[in-house]
XYZ file of N, CA and C in Angstrom:
231
model
N 0.947 -1.403 0.280
C 0.233 -0.071 -0.277
C 1.106 1.130 0.124
N 0.613 2.006 -0.689
C 1.133 3.493 -0.685
C 0.314 4.686 -0.307
N 0.926 5.343 0.353
C 0.057 6.312 1.106
C 0.539 7.934 0.450
N -0.265 8.771 0.083
C 0.291 9.470 -0.951
C -0.908 10.995 0.034
N 0.035 12.265 0.332
C -0.615 12.960 1.300
C -0.968 12.434 2.537
N -0.979 11.686 3.084
C -1.008 10.865 4.631
C -2.625 10.168 4.876
N -3.433 10.810 3.420
C -4.689 10.417 3.772
C -5.204 9.626 2.578
N -4.456 9.873 1.318
C -4.866 8.830 0.035
C -4.196 7.332 0.370
N -4.808 6.595 -0.229
C -3.631 5.181 -0.409
C -4.292 4.319 -1.510
N -2.991 3.983 -2.459
C -3.571 3.240 -3.603
C -3.192 1.655 -3.146
N -3.445 0.609 -3.277
C -3.703 -0.686 -2.827
C -4.319 -1.483 -3.792
N -3.426 -2.254 -4.543
C -3.910 -2.944 -6.029
C -5.018 -4.078 -5.140
N -5.280 -4.326 -3.928
C -6.006 -4.737 -3.651
C -7.245 -4.622 -2.804
N -7.202 -3.226 -3.014
C -8.740 -2.519 -2.617
C -8.912 -1.626 -3.941
N -10.444 -1.533 -4.220
C -10.820 -1.030 -5.254
C -10.069 -1.028 -6.348
N -9.593 -2.176 -6.831
C -8.788 -2.020 -7.975
C -7.927 -1.415 -8.251
N -7.425 -0.632 -7.128
C -5.778 -0.084 -7.334
C -6.324 1.619 -7.685
N -7.422 1.663 -7.380
C -7.811 3.254 -7.344
C -7.457 4.042 -6.388
N -7.391 5.272 -6.377
C -7.057 6.212 -5.338
C -8.063 5.795 -4.431
N -7.686 5.755 -2.773
C -9.004 5.568 -1.525
C -8.439 6.428 -0.629
N -9.495 6.860 0.195
C -9.330 7.402 1.971
C -9.144 6.334 2.383
N -7.856 6.382 2.904
C -6.985 6.185 4.774
C -7.566 4.303 4.457
N -7.186 3.700 3.245
C -7.095 2.234 2.773
C -8.903 2.008 2.997
N -9.769 2.812 3.079
C -11.358 2.371 3.009
C -11.945 2.313 1.767
N -12.696 1.590 1.595
C -12.926 1.232 0.371
C -13.957 2.435 -0.283
N -13.249 3.547 -0.321
C -14.199 4.904 -0.978
C -13.099 5.602 -1.343
N -13.522 5.741 -2.442
C -12.536 6.134 -3.975
C -12.403 8.045 -3.564
N -11.616 8.319 -4.095
C -11.324 9.753 -4.092
C -12.314 10.234 -5.513
N -12.095 9.086 -6.669
C -13.727 9.133 -7.511
C -14.863 9.601 -7.165
N -15.115 8.791 -6.007
C -16.458 8.872 -5.431
C -16.777 10.060 -5.061
N -15.265 10.729 -3.857
C -16.242 11.638 -3.214
C -15.707 13.126 -4.359
N -15.045 13.285 -5.341
C -15.026 14.233 -6.507
C -16.501 13.856 -7.141
N -17.134 12.479 -7.545
C -18.287 13.055 -8.079
C -19.162 13.430 -7.322
N -19.424 13.424 -5.743
C -20.383 13.462 -4.843
C -20.070 15.309 -5.424
N -19.277 16.237 -4.752
C -18.924 16.889 -4.875
C -19.390 17.773 -6.162
N -18.637 17.094 -7.504
C -19.112 17.686 -8.782
C -20.700 17.494 -9.305
N -21.548 16.534 -8.651
C -22.822 16.672 -8.656
C -23.411 17.635 -7.248
N -22.778 18.535 -6.252
C -23.487 19.334 -6.074
C -23.368 19.119 -4.341
N -23.487 18.028 -4.313
C -23.313 17.334 -2.334
C -22.643 18.810 -1.591
N -22.911 18.648 -0.562
C -21.859 19.639 0.126
C -20.936 18.686 0.836
N -20.173 19.527 1.578
C -19.232 18.312 2.308
C -19.939 17.942 3.334
N -20.498 18.595 3.966
C -21.578 18.172 5.573
C -22.403 16.738 4.917
N -22.853 16.855 3.732
C -23.914 16.020 3.149
C -22.737 14.319 2.734
N -21.557 14.664 2.535
C -20.727 13.640 2.229
C -20.636 13.221 3.841
N -19.964 13.835 4.709
C -19.725 13.222 5.904
C -20.704 12.947 6.653
N -22.080 12.479 6.415
C -22.959 12.753 7.204
C -23.252 11.059 6.465
N -23.333 10.731 4.900
C -23.708 9.543 4.652
C -22.221 8.702 4.561
N -20.948 9.067 4.621
C -19.738 8.403 5.060
C -19.517 8.597 6.428
N -19.840 8.281 7.647
C -19.375 8.965 8.571
C -17.967 8.223 9.564
N -17.487 7.523 8.400
C -16.207 7.299 8.721
C -15.300 8.379 8.491
N -15.477 9.053 7.147
C -14.653 10.149 6.784
C -14.343 11.150 7.713
N -13.600 12.078 7.249
C -13.395 13.093 8.163
C -12.983 14.602 7.096
N -13.715 15.697 7.488
C -13.120 16.943 7.045
C -11.874 16.922 6.011
N -10.686 16.448 6.680
C -9.750 16.510 6.442
C -9.495 15.102 5.014
N -10.552 14.461 4.806
C -10.041 12.690 3.896
C -10.656 13.834 2.423
N -11.518 14.804 2.970
C -12.349 15.629 1.476
C -11.127 16.370 0.652
N -10.706 16.990 1.760
C -9.798 18.402 1.399
C -8.444 17.729 0.699
N -7.953 16.428 1.228
C -6.833 15.488 0.837
C -7.447 15.134 -0.631
N -8.480 14.798 -1.029
C -9.266 14.267 -1.843
C -8.782 15.268 -3.396
N -9.635 16.551 -2.885
C -9.407 17.865 -3.644
C -7.714 18.152 -3.750
N -6.983 17.728 -3.029
C -5.779 18.220 -2.992
C -4.804 17.387 -4.511
N -5.287 15.712 -4.122
C -4.891 15.027 -4.681
C -5.103 15.019 -6.661
N -6.929 15.781 -6.710
C -7.222 15.828 -8.114
C -6.771 16.843 -8.616
N -6.295 18.084 -7.866
C -5.604 19.260 -8.103
C -4.109 18.875 -8.905
N -3.431 17.973 -7.900
C -1.760 17.715 -8.563
C -1.952 16.877 -9.466
N -3.066 15.737 -9.599
C -3.069 15.256 -10.967
C -3.259 16.456 -12.034
N -3.835 17.151 -12.258
C -4.044 18.535 -13.070
C -2.805 19.204 -13.319
N -2.090 18.733 -12.632
C -0.604 19.755 -12.119
C 0.308 19.250 -13.340
N -0.144 17.849 -13.994
C 0.809 17.382 -14.848
C 0.779 17.606 -16.329
N 1.659 17.658 -17.186
C 1.286 17.556 -18.555
C 0.752 16.780 -19.414
N 0.138 16.686 -20.171
C -0.391 15.529 -20.746
C -0.580 16.292 -22.430
N -0.145 14.862 -23.290
C -0.095 14.812 -24.634
C -1.074 14.160 -25.320
N -2.087 14.526 -26.671
C -2.939 13.315 -27.037
C -2.357 13.095 -28.200
N -2.406 12.263 -28.162
C -1.532 11.529 -29.768
C -2.743 11.110 -30.383
N -2.607 10.746 -31.719
C -3.823 9.921 -32.757
C -3.496 9.060 -32.737
N -4.321 7.708 -32.370
C -4.372 6.867 -32.754
C -5.245 6.515 -34.108
N -4.056 4.868 -34.607
C -4.249 4.866 -35.908
C -5.679 4.088 -36.251
């Protein structure tokens, strides 16, 4: 298991290797999808009582770091 930013973990045996919150079966993607659909932090914390506010902040920071990379689009034949 690899720890990223103290709260984000990547483990091939958990959620098919997707980044998760502290090794739980709650993916960063799930958190981002809830936020993207308009859910508030308080609503997410109510739905997932094991989460902490800092977990949601870490998910946002993780996503932001991914967007800080350069990407190149290549045409596939």
